PDB file of C-alpha atoms in Angstrom:
ATOM      1  CA  MET A   1      53.660 125.007  61.611  1.00 63.00           C
ATOM      2  CA  GLN A   2      54.754 124.093  65.114  1.00 64.00           C
ATOM      3  CA  THR A   3      52.419 124.276  68.051  1.00 67.00           C
ATOM      4  CA  PRO A   4      53.517 127.284  70.180  1.00 65.00           C
ATOM      5  CA  TYR A   5      53.771 126.988  73.894  1.00 70.00           C
ATOM      6  CA  TRP A   6      50.675 127.331  76.164  1.00 72.00           C
ATOM      7  CA  LEU A   7      50.963 129.634  79.113  1.00 74.00           C
ATOM      8  CA  ASP A   8      52.003 126.830  81.474  1.00 79.00           C
ATOM      9  CA  ASP A   9      54.582 125.671  78.948  1.00 89.00           C
ATOM     10  CA  ILE A  10      55.954 129.200  78.692  1.00 90.00           C
ATOM     11  CA  GLU A  11      56.285 129.466  82.462  1.00 92.00           C
ATOM     12  CA  ALA A  12      58.102 126.090  82.641  1.00 93.00           C
ATOM     13  CA  ALA A  13      60.373 127.113  79.783  1.00 94.00           C
ATOM     14  CA  ARG A  14      61.136 130.512  81.579  1.00 95.00           C
ATOM     15  CA  ARG A  15      62.201 128.607  84.667  1.00 96.00           C
ATOM     16  CA  THR A  16      64.370 126.235  82.604  1.00 97.00           C
ATOM     17  CA  VAL A  17      66.017 129.244  80.872  1.00 97.00           C
ATOM     18  CA  VAL A  18      66.807 130.902  84.179  1.00 97.00           C
ATOM     19  CA  GLU A  19      68.223 127.606  85.539  1.00 97.00           C
ATOM     20  CA  LEU A  20      70.459 127.377  82.487  1.00 96.00           C
ATOM     21  CA  ASP A  21      71.373 131.088  82.725  1.00 97.00           C
ATOM     22  CA  PRO A  22      70.897 132.709  86.185  1.00 97.00           C
ATOM     23  CA  ARG A  23      71.703 136.106  84.677  1.00 96.00           C
ATOM     24  CA  LEU A  24      68.152 136.161  83.355  1.00 97.00           C
ATOM     25  CA  ALA A  25      66.724 135.813  86.863  1.00 96.00           C
ATOM     26  CA  ARG A  26      66.114 139.533  87.117  1.00 94.00           C
ATOM     27  CA  ALA A  27      64.304 139.673  83.776  1.00 95.00           C
ATOM     28  CA  HIS A  28      62.184 136.731  84.833  1.00 95.00           C
ATOM     29  CA  ALA A  29      61.369 138.216  88.197  1.00 94.00           C
ATOM     30  CA  GLU A  30      60.403 141.640  86.742  1.00 93.00           C
ATOM     31  CA  THR A  31      58.371 140.410  83.740  1.00 93.00           C
ATOM     32  CA  PRO A  32      54.775 139.227  84.242  1.00 90.00           C
ATOM     33  CA  ALA A  33      53.399 136.127  82.486  1.00 88.00           C
ATOM     34  CA  PHE A  34      52.955 136.516  78.768  1.00 86.00           C
ATOM     35  CA  ALA A  35      51.359 134.670  75.951  1.00 85.00           C
ATOM     36  CA  TRP A  36      53.083 133.590  72.727  1.00 86.00           C
ATOM     37  CA  ARG A  37      52.927 136.311  69.994  1.00 84.00           C
ATOM     38  CA  ARG A  38      50.812 134.692  67.283  1.00 87.00           C
ATOM     39  CA  ARG A  39      50.413 135.882  63.783  1.00 90.00           C
ATOM     40  CA  THR A  40      48.961 134.426  60.590  1.00 91.00           C
ATOM     41  CA  GLY A  41      51.407 132.049  58.964  1.00 92.00           C
ATOM     42  CA  GLY A  42      52.419 131.264  55.398  1.00 95.00           C
ATOM     43  CA  PHE A  43      52.635 133.703  52.508  1.00 96.00           C
ATOM     44  CA  GLU A  44      50.105 136.064  53.995  1.00 96.00           C
ATOM     45  CA  GLY A  45      51.953 136.232  57.283  1.00 96.00           C
ATOM     46  CA  LEU A  46      55.319 137.020  55.695  1.00 97.00           C
ATOM     47  CA  PHE A  47      53.895 139.696  53.450  1.00 97.00           C
ATOM     48  CA  HIS A  48      52.070 141.190  56.387  1.00 97.00           C
ATOM     49  CA  MET A  49      55.303 141.481  58.263  1.00 96.00           C
ATOM     50  CA  ILE A  50      56.907 143.246  55.206  1.00 96.00           C
ATOM     51  CA  VAL A  51      53.975 145.694  55.060  1.00 96.00           C
ATOM     52  CA  ASP A  52      54.312 146.485  58.768  1.00 95.00           C
ATOM     53  CA  GLN A  53      57.971 147.358  58.572  1.00 93.00           C
ATOM     54  CA  GLN A  54      59.155 151.041  58.836  1.00 89.00           C
ATOM     55  CA  VAL A  55      55.695 152.545  59.364  1.00 90.00           C
ATOM     56  CA  SER A  56      53.670 153.343  62.489  1.00 93.00           C
ATOM     57  CA  LEU A  57      51.257 150.661  63.839  1.00 91.00           C
ATOM     58  CA  ALA A  58      48.279 152.806  62.810  1.00 95.00           C
ATOM     59  CA  SER A  59      49.578 153.283  59.253  1.00 95.00           C
ATOM     60  CA  ALA A  60      50.406 149.595  58.903  1.00 95.00           C
ATOM     61  CA  ALA A  61      46.906 148.601  60.066  1.00 95.00           C
ATOM     62  CA  ALA A  62      45.290 150.946  57.642  1.00 96.00           C
ATOM     63  CA  ILE A  63      47.447 149.790  54.661  1.00 96.00           C
ATOM     64  CA  TRP A  64      46.886 146.096  55.463  1.00 96.00           C
ATOM     65  CA  LYS A  65      43.116 146.640  55.597  1.00 96.00           C
ATOM     66  CA  ARG A  66      43.259 148.167  52.042  1.00 96.00           C
ATOM     67  CA  VAL A  67      45.465 145.288  50.924  1.00 96.00           C
ATOM     68  CA  GLU A  68      42.937 142.755  52.119  1.00 95.00           C
ATOM     69  CA  ALA A  69      40.094 144.635  50.537  1.00 95.00           C
ATOM     70  CA  GLY A  70      41.933 145.060  47.249  1.00 95.00           C
ATOM     71  CA  LEU A  71      42.823 141.341  47.093  1.00 94.00           C
ATOM     72  CA  ALA A  72      39.214 140.315  48.048  1.00 90.00           C
ATOM     73  CA  ALA A  73      40.532 138.959  51.333  1.00 87.00           C
ATOM     74  CA  GLU A  74      42.616 136.395  49.482  1.00 92.00           C
ATOM     75  CA  VAL A  75      46.280 137.281  50.258  1.00 95.00           C
ATOM     76  CA  THR A  76      47.741 134.391  48.326  1.00 96.00           C
ATOM     77  CA  PRO A  77      50.725 134.172  45.964  1.00 96.00           C
ATOM     78  CA  GLU A  78      48.453 133.645  43.035  1.00 96.00           C
ATOM     79  CA  ARG A  79      46.274 136.713  43.856  1.00 96.00           C
ATOM     80  CA  MET A  80      49.406 138.792  44.450  1.00 96.00           C
ATOM     81  CA  LEU A  81      50.997 137.887  41.088  1.00 96.00           C
ATOM     82  CA  GLY A  82      47.665 138.612  39.429  1.00 95.00           C
ATOM     83  CA  THR A  83      47.713 142.156  40.714  1.00 96.00           C
ATOM     84  CA  ASP A  84      50.016 144.600  39.039  1.00 95.00           C
ATOM     85  CA  ILE A  85      52.474 146.756  40.886  1.00 96.00           C
ATOM     86  CA  GLU A  86      50.591 150.010  40.328  1.00 96.00           C
ATOM     87  CA  THR A  87      47.425 148.505  41.717  1.00 96.00           C
ATOM     88  CA  LEU A  88      49.245 147.277  44.761  1.00 96.00           C
ATOM     89  CA  ARG A  89      50.634 150.753  45.271  1.00 96.00           C
ATOM     90  CA  SER A  90      47.070 152.160  45.170  1.00 96.00           C
ATOM     91  CA  PHE A  91      46.490 150.208  48.392  1.00 96.00           C
ATOM     92  CA  GLY A  92      49.139 152.383  50.115  1.00 95.00           C
ATOM     93  CA  LEU A  93      52.206 150.154  49.552  1.00 96.00           C
ATOM     94  CA  SER A  94      55.518 151.654  48.496  1.00 96.00           C
ATOM     95  CA  ILE A  95      56.882 150.470  45.141  1.00 96.00           C
ATOM     96  CA  GLN A  96      59.524 148.604  47.080  1.00 96.00           C
ATOM     97  CA  LYS A  97      56.960 146.691  49.252  1.00 97.00           C
ATOM     98  CA  ALA A  98      54.713 145.985  46.263  1.00 97.00           C
ATOM     99  CA  THR A  99      57.763 144.560  44.476  1.00 97.00           C
ATOM    100  CA  TYR A 100      58.712 142.398  47.438  1.00 97.00           C
ATOM    101  CA  GLY A 101      55.133 141.025  47.457  1.00 97.00           C
ATOM    102  CA  HIS A 102      55.602 139.880  43.892  1.00 97.00           C
ATOM    103  CA  GLU A 103      59.090 138.488  44.646  1.00 97.00           C
ATOM    104  CA  ILE A 104      57.828 136.440  47.617  1.00 97.00           C
ATOM    105  CA  ALA A 105      54.812 135.165  45.666  1.00 97.00           C
ATOM    106  CA  ARG A 106      56.951 134.235  42.716  1.00 97.00           C
ATOM    107  CA  ALA A 107      59.376 132.310  44.985  1.00 97.00           C
ATOM    108  CA  HIS A 108      56.402 130.168  46.183  1.00 97.00           C
ATOM    109  CA  VAL A 109      54.923 129.635  42.705  1.00 96.00           C
ATOM    110  CA  GLU A 110      58.290 128.681  41.252  1.00 96.00           C
ATOM    111  CA  GLY A 111      59.001 126.249  44.058  1.00 95.00           C
ATOM    112  CA  ARG A 112      61.924 128.009  45.622  1.00 95.00           C
ATOM    113  CA  ILE A 113      59.960 127.924  48.906  1.00 96.00           C
ATOM    114  CA  ASP A 114      56.775 126.172  49.841  1.00 95.00           C
ATOM    115  CA  PHE A 115      54.709 128.198  52.333  1.00 94.00           C
ATOM    116  CA  ASP A 116      52.217 125.329  52.607  1.00 91.00           C
ATOM    117  CA  HIS A 117      54.780 122.888  53.895  1.00 92.00           C
ATOM    118  CA  LEU A 118      57.418 125.085  55.535  1.00 93.00           C
ATOM    119  CA  GLU A 119      57.450 122.808  58.544  1.00 91.00           C
ATOM    120  CA  ARG A 120      59.367 120.219  56.569  1.00 94.00           C
ATOM    121  CA  LEU A 121      62.440 122.498  56.657  1.00 95.00           C
ATOM    122  CA  SER A 122      64.756 122.897  59.666  1.00 96.00           C
ATOM    123  CA  ASP A 123      65.078 126.382  61.162  1.00 96.00           C
ATOM    124  CA  GLU A 124      68.374 126.858  59.380  1.00 96.00           C
ATOM    125  CA  GLU A 125      67.036 125.636  56.047  1.00 96.00           C
ATOM    126  CA  ALA A 126      63.928 127.800  56.343  1.00 97.00           C
ATOM    127  CA  ILE A 127      65.920 130.842  57.088  1.00 97.00           C
ATOM    128  CA  ALA A 128      68.236 130.224  54.107  1.00 97.00           C
ATOM    129  CA  ARG A 129      65.287 129.840  51.780  1.00 97.00           C
ATOM    130  CA  LEU A 130      63.522 132.914  53.028  1.00 97.00           C
ATOM    131  CA  THR A 131      66.588 135.192  52.933  1.00 97.00           C
ATOM    132  CA  ALA A 132      67.251 134.071  49.397  1.00 97.00           C
ATOM    133  CA  ILE A 133      64.074 136.026  48.472  1.00 97.00           C
ATOM    134  CA  LYS A 134      64.599 139.676  47.582  1.00 94.00           C
ATOM    135  CA  GLY A 135      63.256 141.817  50.397  1.00 94.00           C
ATOM    136  CA  VAL A 136      63.396 139.231  53.148  1.00 96.00           C
ATOM    137  CA  GLY A 137      66.299 139.940  55.558  1.00 96.00           C
ATOM    138  CA  LYS A 138      67.465 137.643  58.295  1.00 97.00           C
ATOM    139  CA  TRP A 139      65.638 139.446  61.128  1.00 96.00           C
ATOM    140  CA  THR A 140      62.379 139.156  59.137  1.00 97.00           C
ATOM    141  CA  ALA A 141      62.947 135.475  58.445  1.00 97.00           C
ATOM    142  CA  GLU A 142      63.704 134.731  62.089  1.00 98.00           C
ATOM    143  CA  THR A 143      60.783 136.607  63.545  1.00 97.00           C
ATOM    144  CA  PHE A 144      58.467 135.157  60.923  1.00 97.00           C
ATOM    145  CA  LEU A 145      59.446 131.665  61.937  1.00 96.00           C
ATOM    146  CA  MET A 146      58.888 132.567  65.562  1.00 95.00           C
ATOM    147  CA  PHE A 147      55.592 134.528  65.374  1.00 94.00           C
ATOM    148  CA  CYS A 148      53.914 133.129  62.202  1.00 94.00           C
ATOM    149  CA  GLU A 149      55.212 129.556  62.140  1.00 93.00           C
ATOM    150  CA  GLY A 150      55.385 128.906  65.888  1.00 92.00           C
ATOM    151  CA  ARG A 151      59.019 127.882  65.941  1.00 93.00           C
ATOM    152  CA  ARG A 152      60.269 127.418  69.549  1.00 93.00           C
ATOM    153  CA  ASP A 153      64.052 127.744  69.182  1.00 96.00           C
ATOM    154  CA  VAL A 154      64.706 130.839  67.075  1.00 96.00           C
ATOM    155  CA  PHE A 155      66.555 133.883  68.234  1.00 97.00           C
ATOM    156  CA  PRO A 156      66.783 137.024  66.133  1.00 97.00           C
ATOM    157  CA  ALA A 157      70.116 138.286  67.459  1.00 97.00           C
ATOM    158  CA  GLY A 158      70.167 141.303  65.198  1.00 97.00           C
ATOM    159  CA  ASP A 159      67.250 142.806  67.110  1.00 97.00           C
ATOM    160  CA  ILE A 160      68.408 145.985  69.010  1.00 97.00           C
ATOM    161  CA  ALA A 161      65.867 145.613  71.847  1.00 97.00           C
ATOM    162  CA  LEU A 162      67.088 142.116  72.494  1.00 98.00           C
ATOM    163  CA  GLN A 163      70.679 143.150  72.455  1.00 98.00           C
ATOM    164  CA  GLU A 164      69.944 145.996  74.883  1.00 97.00           C
ATOM    165  CA  ALA A 165      68.109 143.634  77.253  1.00 97.00           C
ATOM    166  CA  MET A 166      70.992 141.227  77.049  1.00 97.00           C
ATOM    167  CA  ARG A 167      73.326 144.029  77.948  1.00 97.00           C
ATOM    168  CA  TRP A 168      71.207 144.847  81.038  1.00 96.00           C
ATOM    169  CA  ALA A 169      71.138 141.180  82.075  1.00 96.00           C
ATOM    170  CA  ASP A 170      74.934 140.851  81.804  1.00 96.00           C
ATOM    171  CA  GLY A 171      75.680 144.257  83.364  1.00 94.00           C
ATOM    172  CA  ALA A 172      77.740 145.085  80.283  1.00 95.00           C
ATOM    173  CA  ALA A 173      78.761 148.562  79.134  1.00 94.00           C
ATOM    174  CA  LEU A 174      78.008 147.821  75.478  1.00 95.00           C
ATOM    175  CA  ARG A 175      75.380 145.908  73.614  1.00 96.00           C
ATOM    176  CA  PRO A 176      76.556 142.560  72.120  1.00 97.00           C
ATOM    177  CA  ARG A 177      77.209 142.562  68.402  1.00 97.00           C
ATOM    178  CA  GLU A 178      74.889 140.361  66.394  1.00 97.00           C
ATOM    179  CA  LYS A 179      77.330 137.464  66.073  1.00 97.00           C
ATOM    180  CA  ASP A 180      78.125 137.678  69.823  1.00 97.00           C
ATOM    181  CA  ALA A 181      74.396 137.694  70.636  1.00 98.00           C
ATOM    182  CA  TYR A 182      73.905 134.448  68.671  1.00 98.00           C
ATOM    183  CA  VAL A 183      76.699 132.878  70.684  1.00 97.00           C
ATOM    184  CA  ARG A 184      75.302 134.235  73.899  1.00 97.00           C
ATOM    185  CA  ALA A 185      71.904 132.802  73.190  1.00 97.00           C
ATOM    186  CA  GLU A 186      73.130 129.224  72.636  1.00 97.00           C
ATOM    187  CA  ILE A 187      72.874 128.517  76.356  1.00 97.00           C
ATOM    188  CA  TRP A 188      69.021 128.925  76.120  1.00 98.00           C
ATOM    189  CA  ARG A 189      68.511 126.133  73.653  1.00 97.00           C
ATOM    190  CA  PRO A 190      65.900 124.609  73.077  1.00 95.00           C
ATOM    191  CA  HIS A 191      63.903 127.574  74.435  1.00 96.00           C
ATOM    192  CA  ARG A 192      65.581 130.525  72.576  1.00 97.00           C
ATOM    193  CA  SER A 193      62.133 131.833  71.382  1.00 96.00           C
ATOM    194  CA  VAL A 194      60.838 131.995  74.964  1.00 95.00           C
ATOM    195  CA  ALA A 195      64.080 133.749  75.983  1.00 97.00           C
ATOM    196  CA  ALA A 196      63.504 136.240  73.222  1.00 97.00           C
ATOM    197  CA  HIS A 197      59.880 136.791  74.416  1.00 96.00           C
ATOM    198  CA  LEU A 198      61.174 137.263  77.953  1.00 97.00           C
ATOM    199  CA  LEU A 199      63.786 139.773  77.002  1.00 97.00           C
ATOM    200  CA  TRP A 200      61.344 141.728  74.862  1.00 96.00           C
ATOM    201  CA  GLY A 201      58.877 141.702  77.653  1.00 95.00           C
ATOM    202  CA  TRP A 202      61.484 143.007  80.136  1.00 96.00           C
ATOM    203  CA  TYR A 203      62.679 145.630  77.689  1.00 96.00           C
ATOM    204  CA  GLY A 204      59.180 146.914  77.105  1.00 94.00           C
ATOM    205  CA  ALA A 205      58.356 147.021  80.817  1.00 92.00           C
ATOM    206  CA  VAL A 206      61.483 149.118  81.475  1.00 93.00           C
ATOM    207  CA  LYS A 207      60.880 151.436  78.578  1.00 91.00           C
ATOM    208  CA  ARG A 208      57.293 152.021  79.656  1.00 90.00           C
ATOM    209  CA  GLY A 209      58.417 152.739  83.138  1.00 88.00           C
ATOM    210  CA  GLU A 210      56.553 149.762  84.617  1.00 86.00           C
ATOM    211  CA  THR A 211      59.741 148.435  86.250  1.00 85.00           C
ATOM    212  CA  ALA A 212      62.949 150.229  87.256  1.00 83.00           C
ATOM    213  CA  LEU A 213      66.178 148.993  85.777  1.00 83.00           C
ATOM    214  CA  GLN A 214      68.218 148.155  88.780  1.00 69.00           C
ATOM    215  CA  GLU A 215      72.001 148.135  88.360  1.00 58.00           C
ATOM    216  CA  PRO A 216      73.453 144.795  89.269  1.00 50.00           C
ATOM    217  CA  ALA A 217      75.276 144.583  92.616  1.00 45.00           C
ATOM    218  CA  VAL A 218      79.034 144.865  92.379  1.00 40.00           C
TER     219      VAL A 218
END
């Protein structure tokens, strides 16, 4: 696991990103300082992300609490594989998510991915290994590497909120497509994770009404 940025490091990275791409100056000016979004890493972190998807925050928290209790606070590949699908479903998991839990655990036990030493893989290699597991899409793999593994130069270009914030920054009529967003983000290397945090922060502030979205001057 990489060591994520400290607050001072994030601020310095934000300034660097704006120097590289002045179109993010507005986002930078309108977004307060933020900390790195940290989550538990490894197998537990990835499965937790799967559990959280497509349900409300409250529901996700309640289900995860039951998962931890049901697995005796040992959310490990071995414990997961030792728990049958029906028991996992009794914790509130859908059959799909319970199955994905087994698939991810099996990938680790069989050596297709090593959650204990994931830092040995490059970002590209880690994403390829993760997305080869049934139930793990590219967005999940990228955000897992960013939030759970502390990777500093990952950009989940398929994220709709990021695409919308990029549209605002560029004063464009349409959101960029995923492949175009990847290309657009290249300029922010090696701080693409900070750029993503910045764009998410700006998007959230606008949506909450904390800052007004000003149209760029013509």
